[in-house]
Short mmCIF file of C-alpha atoms in Angstrom, two decimals:
data_model
loop_
_atom_site.label_atom_id
_atom_site.label_comp_id
_atom_site.label_asym_id
_atom_site.label_seq_id
_atom_site.Cartn_x
_atom_site.Cartn_y
_atom_site.Cartn_z
CA MET A 493 82.99 137.89 79.61
CA ASP A 494 82.95 141.63 79.99
CA ARG A 495 86.27 143.88 80.08
CA ARG A 496 85.70 144.95 83.74
CA SER A 497 85.53 141.06 84.80
CA GLY A 498 88.21 140.00 82.81
CA ARG A 499 90.72 142.76 84.20
CA SER A 500 89.02 141.68 87.81
CA GLU A 501 90.24 137.98 86.80
CA GLY A 502 93.34 139.21 85.47
CA ARG A 503 94.40 140.79 88.94
CA ARG A 504 93.10 137.91 91.14
CA ARG A 505 95.21 135.74 88.93
CA LYS A 506 98.23 137.83 89.45
CA TRP A 507 97.29 138.03 93.23
CA ARG A 508 97.33 134.78 93.49
CA GLY A 509 100.38 133.44 91.50
CA ALA A 510 102.30 136.06 93.97
CA ALA A 511 100.81 134.47 97.19
CA LEU A 512 101.61 131.26 95.88
CA ALA A 513 105.40 132.50 94.90
CA GLY A 514 105.92 134.36 97.91
CA GLY A 515 103.89 133.06 101.10
CA MET A 516 103.57 129.51 99.88
CA GLY A 517 106.61 128.54 98.04
CA LEU A 518 106.97 125.15 99.36
CA LEU A 519 103.23 124.46 98.32
CA ALA A 520 103.98 125.59 94.77
CA ALA A 521 106.08 122.62 94.09
CA CYS A 522 102.79 120.97 94.18
CA GLU A 523 100.79 122.71 91.62
CA ARG A 524 101.24 119.71 88.53
CA GLY A 525 99.06 117.05 87.78
CA PRO A 526 95.08 116.21 87.20
CA GLN A 527 95.12 116.27 91.03
CA SER A 528 95.91 119.57 92.55
CA ALA A 529 94.07 121.78 94.66
CA LEU A 530 96.81 124.73 93.78
CA HIS A 531 95.48 123.91 89.91
CA PRO A 532 91.84 125.10 89.67
CA ALA A 533 90.00 123.95 86.73
CA GLY A 534 86.53 125.31 88.02
CA ARG A 535 84.94 128.25 89.90
CA ASN A 536 84.32 126.78 93.06
CA ALA A 537 87.91 125.32 93.25
CA GLU A 538 89.36 128.66 92.39
CA ALA A 539 87.00 130.02 95.27
CA ILE A 540 88.52 127.19 97.78
CA LEU A 541 91.88 128.17 96.94
CA ASP A 542 91.50 132.03 97.38
CA LEU A 543 89.77 130.82 100.31
CA THR A 544 92.60 128.87 101.48
CA LEU A 545 95.37 131.53 100.91
CA ILE A 546 93.37 134.40 102.67
CA LEU A 547 93.31 132.47 105.92
CA VAL A 548 96.60 131.26 105.66
CA ALA A 549 97.48 134.83 104.95
CA GLY A 550 95.05 135.95 108.04
CA GLY A 551 96.12 133.66 110.31
CA GLY A 552 100.30 134.15 109.76
CA VAL A 553 99.63 137.83 110.11
CA ILE A 554 98.21 136.76 113.81
CA PHE A 555 100.91 134.63 114.28
CA LEU A 556 103.67 136.92 113.31
CA PHE A 557 101.89 140.16 115.13
CA VAL A 558 101.78 138.06 118.55
CA MET A 559 104.80 136.30 118.36
CA ALA A 560 106.61 140.00 117.70
CA LEU A 561 104.58 141.25 120.87
CA ALA A 562 105.87 138.45 122.97
CA GLY A 563 109.52 138.85 121.83
CA TYR A 564 109.39 142.35 122.24
CA ALA A 565 108.21 142.11 125.86
CA VAL A 566 110.76 139.43 126.70
CA ILE A 567 113.68 141.98 125.28
CA ALA A 568 112.24 145.14 126.24
CA ARG A 569 113.00 146.78 129.54
CA PRO A 570 109.92 146.39 131.90
CA GLU A 571 109.62 150.77 131.81
CA ARG A 572 109.12 150.80 128.30
CA PHE A 573 105.29 149.04 128.89
CA PRO A 574 103.56 151.48 131.28
CA GLY A 575 100.04 150.67 129.87
CA SER A 576 100.74 146.81 129.52
CA ARG A 577 97.28 145.95 130.61
CA ALA A 578 96.33 148.08 127.31
CA TRP A 579 99.05 145.97 125.31
CA ILE A 580 97.58 142.47 126.49
CA ILE A 581 94.02 143.35 125.79
CA GLY A 582 94.75 145.44 122.25
CA GLY A 583 97.22 142.54 120.85
CA GLY A 584 96.36 139.76 122.85
CA LEU A 585 92.36 139.68 122.33
CA VAL A 586 91.08 142.57 120.30
CA PHE A 587 93.04 142.23 117.51
CA PRO A 588 93.03 138.48 117.00
CA ILE A 589 89.15 138.32 117.39
CA VAL A 590 88.49 141.29 115.28
CA THR A 591 90.81 139.31 112.24
CA LEU A 592 89.70 135.96 113.36
CA THR A 593 85.89 137.58 112.63
CA ALA A 594 86.57 138.85 109.94
CA LEU A 595 87.90 135.96 108.18
CA GLN A 596 85.07 133.66 109.59
CA VAL A 597 82.43 136.49 107.87
CA TYR A 598 84.12 135.96 104.46
CA GLU A 599 84.37 132.20 105.14
CA PHE A 600 80.70 131.71 105.11
CA ALA A 601 80.11 134.14 102.60
CA VAL A 602 82.32 131.84 100.12
CA ALA A 603 80.77 128.49 101.53
CA ARG A 604 77.34 129.85 100.56
CA HIS A 605 78.43 130.56 97.05
CA LEU A 606 79.93 126.78 96.59
CA SER A 607 76.40 125.90 96.39
CA ASP A 608 74.97 128.53 94.09
CA THR A 609 74.35 127.52 90.61
CA GLY A 610 73.64 131.01 89.42
CA GLY A 611 69.75 130.10 88.42
CA VAL A 612 71.19 127.65 85.77
CA GLU A 613 69.66 123.98 86.44
CA PRO A 614 72.03 121.46 87.23
CA LEU A 615 72.98 118.01 85.77
CA ARG A 616 72.07 115.74 88.61
CA ILE A 617 74.55 112.75 89.00
CA GLU A 618 74.56 110.10 91.90
CA VAL A 619 77.95 108.65 93.23
CA THR A 620 77.96 105.54 95.88
CA GLY A 621 80.59 105.18 97.68
CA TYR A 622 81.93 101.00 97.85
CA MET A 623 84.82 99.27 99.34
CA TRP A 624 86.77 100.33 97.11
CA TRP A 625 85.15 101.74 93.88
CA TRP A 626 82.44 104.16 92.81
CA GLU A 627 79.02 103.34 90.88
CA VAL A 628 78.22 106.52 88.91
CA ARG A 629 74.57 106.97 88.12
CA TYR A 630 72.73 109.73 86.12
CA PRO A 631 69.37 109.86 87.10
CA ASP A 632 68.26 111.62 84.12
CA VAL A 633 69.03 109.65 81.67
CA ARG A 634 67.63 106.26 80.28
CA VAL A 635 69.25 103.75 78.72
CA GLU A 636 67.22 100.84 76.50
CA GLY A 637 64.49 99.29 78.31
CA GLY A 638 64.08 102.43 80.38
CA GLU A 639 66.85 101.73 83.06
CA VAL A 640 68.86 104.39 84.67
CA LEU A 641 72.46 104.96 83.24
CA ARG A 642 75.16 103.54 85.22
CA THR A 643 78.66 103.29 85.04
CA ALA A 644 81.89 103.36 87.27
CA ASN A 645 84.75 104.74 88.70
CA ARG A 646 84.06 107.87 86.07
CA LEU A 647 82.00 110.84 85.88
CA VAL A 648 81.71 112.53 82.53
CA ILE A 649 80.61 116.17 82.46
CA PRO A 650 79.70 119.05 80.55
CA ALA A 651 82.31 121.80 80.49
CA GLY A 652 80.49 125.30 81.86
CA ARG A 653 77.60 123.09 83.39
CA PRO A 654 76.82 123.06 87.18
CA VAL A 655 76.41 119.55 88.39
CA GLU A 656 74.81 118.55 91.68
CA VAL A 657 76.70 115.29 92.62
CA VAL A 658 74.74 113.64 95.17
CA VAL A 659 76.77 111.13 97.15
CA THR A 660 76.27 108.26 99.47
CA ALA A 661 77.89 105.20 100.54
CA ALA A 662 77.02 101.61 100.64
CA ASP A 663 78.85 99.91 103.46
CA VAL A 664 81.58 102.83 105.50
CA ILE A 665 82.05 105.89 105.31
CA HIS A 666 83.92 107.50 102.35
CA SER A 667 84.81 111.32 101.20
CA PHE A 668 84.48 112.43 97.33
CA TRP A 669 86.80 114.93 96.68
CA VAL A 670 87.87 116.11 93.17
CA PRO A 671 90.96 118.59 94.35
CA SER A 672 91.14 120.70 90.92
CA LEU A 673 87.09 120.45 90.56
CA GLY A 674 85.85 121.20 94.13
CA GLY A 675 85.90 120.31 97.96
CA LYS A 676 85.65 117.66 99.91
CA MET A 677 81.75 115.87 100.55
CA ASP A 678 81.78 112.83 103.41
CA MET A 679 79.38 109.70 102.16
CA ILE A 680 77.83 108.10 104.83
CA PRO A 681 75.43 105.04 104.47
CA GLY A 682 71.86 105.71 104.78
CA HIS A 683 72.50 109.35 103.90
CA GLU A 684 72.69 111.71 101.01
CA ASN A 685 75.01 114.95 100.93
CA ARG A 686 75.09 117.04 97.92
CA LEU A 687 78.21 119.15 96.30
CA ILE A 688 78.07 121.19 93.62
CA LEU A 689 80.80 120.85 90.70
CA VAL A 690 81.65 123.71 87.78
CA GLY A 691 84.40 122.46 85.30
CA GLU A 692 85.07 125.19 83.17
CA ARG A 693 88.37 123.77 81.20
CA SER A 694 87.91 120.64 79.61
CA GLY A 695 90.48 118.03 80.70
CA THR A 696 90.40 114.89 82.80
CA TYR A 697 90.60 115.12 86.69
CA ARG A 698 91.72 112.78 89.52
CA GLY A 699 89.34 112.24 92.47
CA GLN A 700 90.29 110.39 95.26
CA CYS A 701 88.65 108.79 98.53
CA ALA A 702 89.78 111.21 101.44
CA GLU A 703 88.47 109.51 104.05
CA TYR A 704 89.88 105.91 105.32
CA CYS A 705 87.79 103.30 104.68
CA GLY A 706 90.10 100.26 104.44
CA ALA A 707 92.80 98.39 103.28
CA GLN A 708 92.75 99.38 99.99
CA HIS A 709 91.99 103.44 100.73
CA ALA A 710 94.63 104.50 98.69
CA LEU A 711 93.93 102.42 95.73
CA MET A 712 90.14 104.10 95.23
CA ALA A 713 90.59 106.62 93.05
CA PHE A 714 88.05 107.88 90.15
CA ASP A 715 88.38 110.42 87.05
CA VAL A 716 86.00 113.59 86.48
CA VAL A 717 86.18 114.06 82.77
CA VAL A 718 85.17 117.70 81.73
CA GLU A 719 83.93 117.48 77.92
CA PRO A 720 82.72 120.34 75.84
CA PRO A 721 78.69 120.17 75.51
CA ASP A 722 78.15 118.97 71.99
CA ARG A 723 80.91 116.33 72.69
CA PHE A 724 79.42 115.36 76.71
CA GLU A 725 75.91 115.07 74.40
CA GLU A 726 77.98 112.68 71.94
CA TRP A 727 79.16 110.89 75.19
CA LEU A 728 75.74 110.27 76.47
CA ALA A 729 74.47 109.10 73.32
CA ALA A 730 76.88 106.41 73.04
CA GLU A 731 76.62 105.34 76.85
CA ARG A 732 72.90 104.68 75.85
CA ARG A 733 73.57 102.03 73.57
CA PRO A 734 74.09 98.31 74.23
CA ALA A 735 77.26 96.59 74.34
CA ALA A 736 78.74 96.55 70.99
CA GLU A 737 78.58 93.15 69.04
CA PRO A 738 81.74 90.95 68.75
CA GLU A 739 83.45 91.92 65.48
CA VAL A 740 86.18 88.86 65.28
CA PRO A 741 85.90 85.39 66.70
CA ARG A 742 88.44 86.12 69.11
CA GLN A 743 85.63 88.61 70.67
CA ALA A 744 82.79 86.14 70.61
CA ALA A 745 85.07 83.41 72.52
CA GLY A 746 85.93 86.10 74.98
CA ARG A 747 81.99 86.68 75.51
CA ASP A 748 80.69 83.07 76.04
CA ALA A 749 83.48 82.55 77.92
CA PHE A 750 82.42 85.60 80.67
CA LEU A 751 79.04 84.34 80.17
CA ARG A 752 80.08 80.67 81.02
CA ALA A 753 82.48 81.97 84.23
CA GLY A 754 79.47 83.49 85.98
CA CYS A 755 80.79 86.62 85.51
CA GLY A 756 77.16 87.81 84.67
CA SER A 757 75.99 87.13 88.08
CA CYS A 758 77.56 90.28 89.42
CA HIS A 759 78.53 92.37 86.47
CA THR A 760 76.04 93.83 83.92
CA VAL A 761 76.75 93.87 80.30
CA ARG A 762 73.89 95.38 78.13
CA GLY A 763 72.98 93.69 75.13
CA THR A 764 74.11 89.88 76.83
CA SER A 765 72.43 87.64 79.72
CA ALA A 766 74.46 89.09 82.29
CA ASN A 767 72.49 91.27 84.86
CA GLY A 768 74.13 91.27 87.69
CA ALA A 769 74.50 94.12 90.55
CA ALA A 770 77.10 93.85 92.99
CA GLY A 771 79.88 94.95 91.06
CA PRO A 772 80.55 97.61 88.25
CA ASP A 773 78.57 97.79 84.88
CA LEU A 774 81.15 96.80 82.36
CA THR A 775 79.10 97.69 79.13
CA HIS A 776 81.49 100.09 78.15
CA VAL A 777 84.51 99.32 80.07
CA GLY A 778 86.73 99.69 77.21
CA GLY A 779 86.24 102.75 77.26
CA ARG A 780 87.10 103.82 80.96
CA GLY A 781 91.21 105.47 81.36
CA ALA A 782 91.93 102.59 84.10
CA LEU A 783 90.36 99.73 85.90
CA ALA A 784 89.49 98.85 89.37
CA ALA A 785 88.98 102.27 90.59
CA GLY A 786 92.58 103.71 89.29
CA THR A 787 94.58 100.82 90.17
CA LEU A 788 95.57 99.59 86.86
CA PRO A 789 95.74 100.83 83.09
CA ASN A 790 92.70 99.84 80.97
CA THR A 791 94.99 97.59 78.16
CA PRO A 792 94.09 93.78 77.85
CA GLU A 793 97.41 92.36 79.71
CA ALA A 794 96.09 94.61 82.74
CA LEU A 795 92.39 93.06 82.37
CA ALA A 796 93.80 89.58 82.16
CA GLY A 797 95.89 90.12 85.37
CA TRP A 798 92.80 91.40 87.31
CA ILE A 799 90.57 88.62 86.48
CA ALA A 800 93.31 86.55 87.41
CA GLY A 801 94.53 87.64 90.38
CA ALA A 802 92.11 90.39 91.79
CA GLN A 803 92.91 89.42 95.15
CA HIS A 804 96.65 89.88 94.35
CA ILE A 805 96.28 92.73 93.18
CA LYS A 806 93.91 94.71 95.40
CA PRO A 807 93.92 92.30 98.16
CA GLU A 808 90.09 91.90 100.11
CA ASN A 809 88.32 93.91 97.54
CA ARG A 810 84.93 92.16 96.70
CA MET A 811 86.36 90.84 93.29
CA PRO A 812 87.75 87.00 93.47
CA SER A 813 90.25 85.76 91.92
CA PHE A 814 89.73 83.58 88.85
CA PRO A 815 92.89 81.46 88.58
CA ILE A 816 90.96 78.63 87.44
CA LEU A 817 90.20 80.26 83.69
CA GLY A 818 92.54 78.80 80.94
CA GLY A 819 94.97 80.92 79.26
CA ASP A 820 93.11 81.06 76.23
CA ASP A 821 89.69 81.80 77.95
CA LEU A 822 91.16 84.80 80.22
CA HIS A 823 92.81 86.10 77.34
CA ALA A 824 89.74 86.03 74.96
CA ILE A 825 87.50 87.95 77.95
CA ALA A 826 90.19 90.80 78.02
CA VAL A 827 89.76 91.01 74.18
CA TRP A 828 85.99 91.28 74.33
CA LEU A 829 85.95 93.64 77.33
CA GLU A 830 88.50 95.91 75.75
CA SER A 831 86.39 96.40 72.90
CA LEU A 832 83.48 97.39 74.77
CA LYS A 833 84.07 100.90 74.09
#
């Protein structure tokens, strides 16, 4: 970044901070946490925040001006309005139309900028929304056997590189939204939409389904992990590998119990005979930050609880509960899954 662009960025940040502090004091309290549209971590999210502040300020100016005219018209004596027609046309028509047109033109310019990759080849990621979880595919990344790399409820992207997220839905309409990185995009069955994300600051950012999609809509979250380019390549190399062999007897017992219970008919664990496609790929489930699309922490205890009572924890999801599993098998399966980093 050169000195001039650095000064421009500094002024923009100062202006944004002043706007948040002065004109949006109530919203400023929300500028915390990994899911905040007021805490951008990428250029597209910053552009959307700037656009929001300008639109709110412009709309506020129009509202205050028109209300001031209306108040003056009520309070002032009639003789003070010799040209009332001019006041109505100028203040009630010309001023709002000119101001709103200028804001609309600016909005269109920002919208076009959001799809610009700056001539850089974007990383393509495909995300499919299900009731109520997210399947994530890296179509240009192949695992052993030549299949496309699949994961669930978690996107890992390189910092600074544009990412083209291609979204669709398998059942009902969902909406993909990572407030700290970009805008919303609807996910429609049988149709693909695209949006560009650019994560410029390393970290983990929370996304959420932003379209009501059923009883467990509120429990349909995901993580976007922004990694430096070298660490992203390390992550890709690790994800390409099949599940690690059990290191202790307890893990081996868990793998055998998992397969014996028929879990492999819905889930894939590469390196085993489990090759189901109805549910999330669990090859590296132990390395994810949460379970069941952000519903539970990723711990052996939570894993065991989810397997035994998925319908109690998240009713109507497509994962059946397995109360028939004995305590030893249940704990062993949880220990094995937690080891799959």
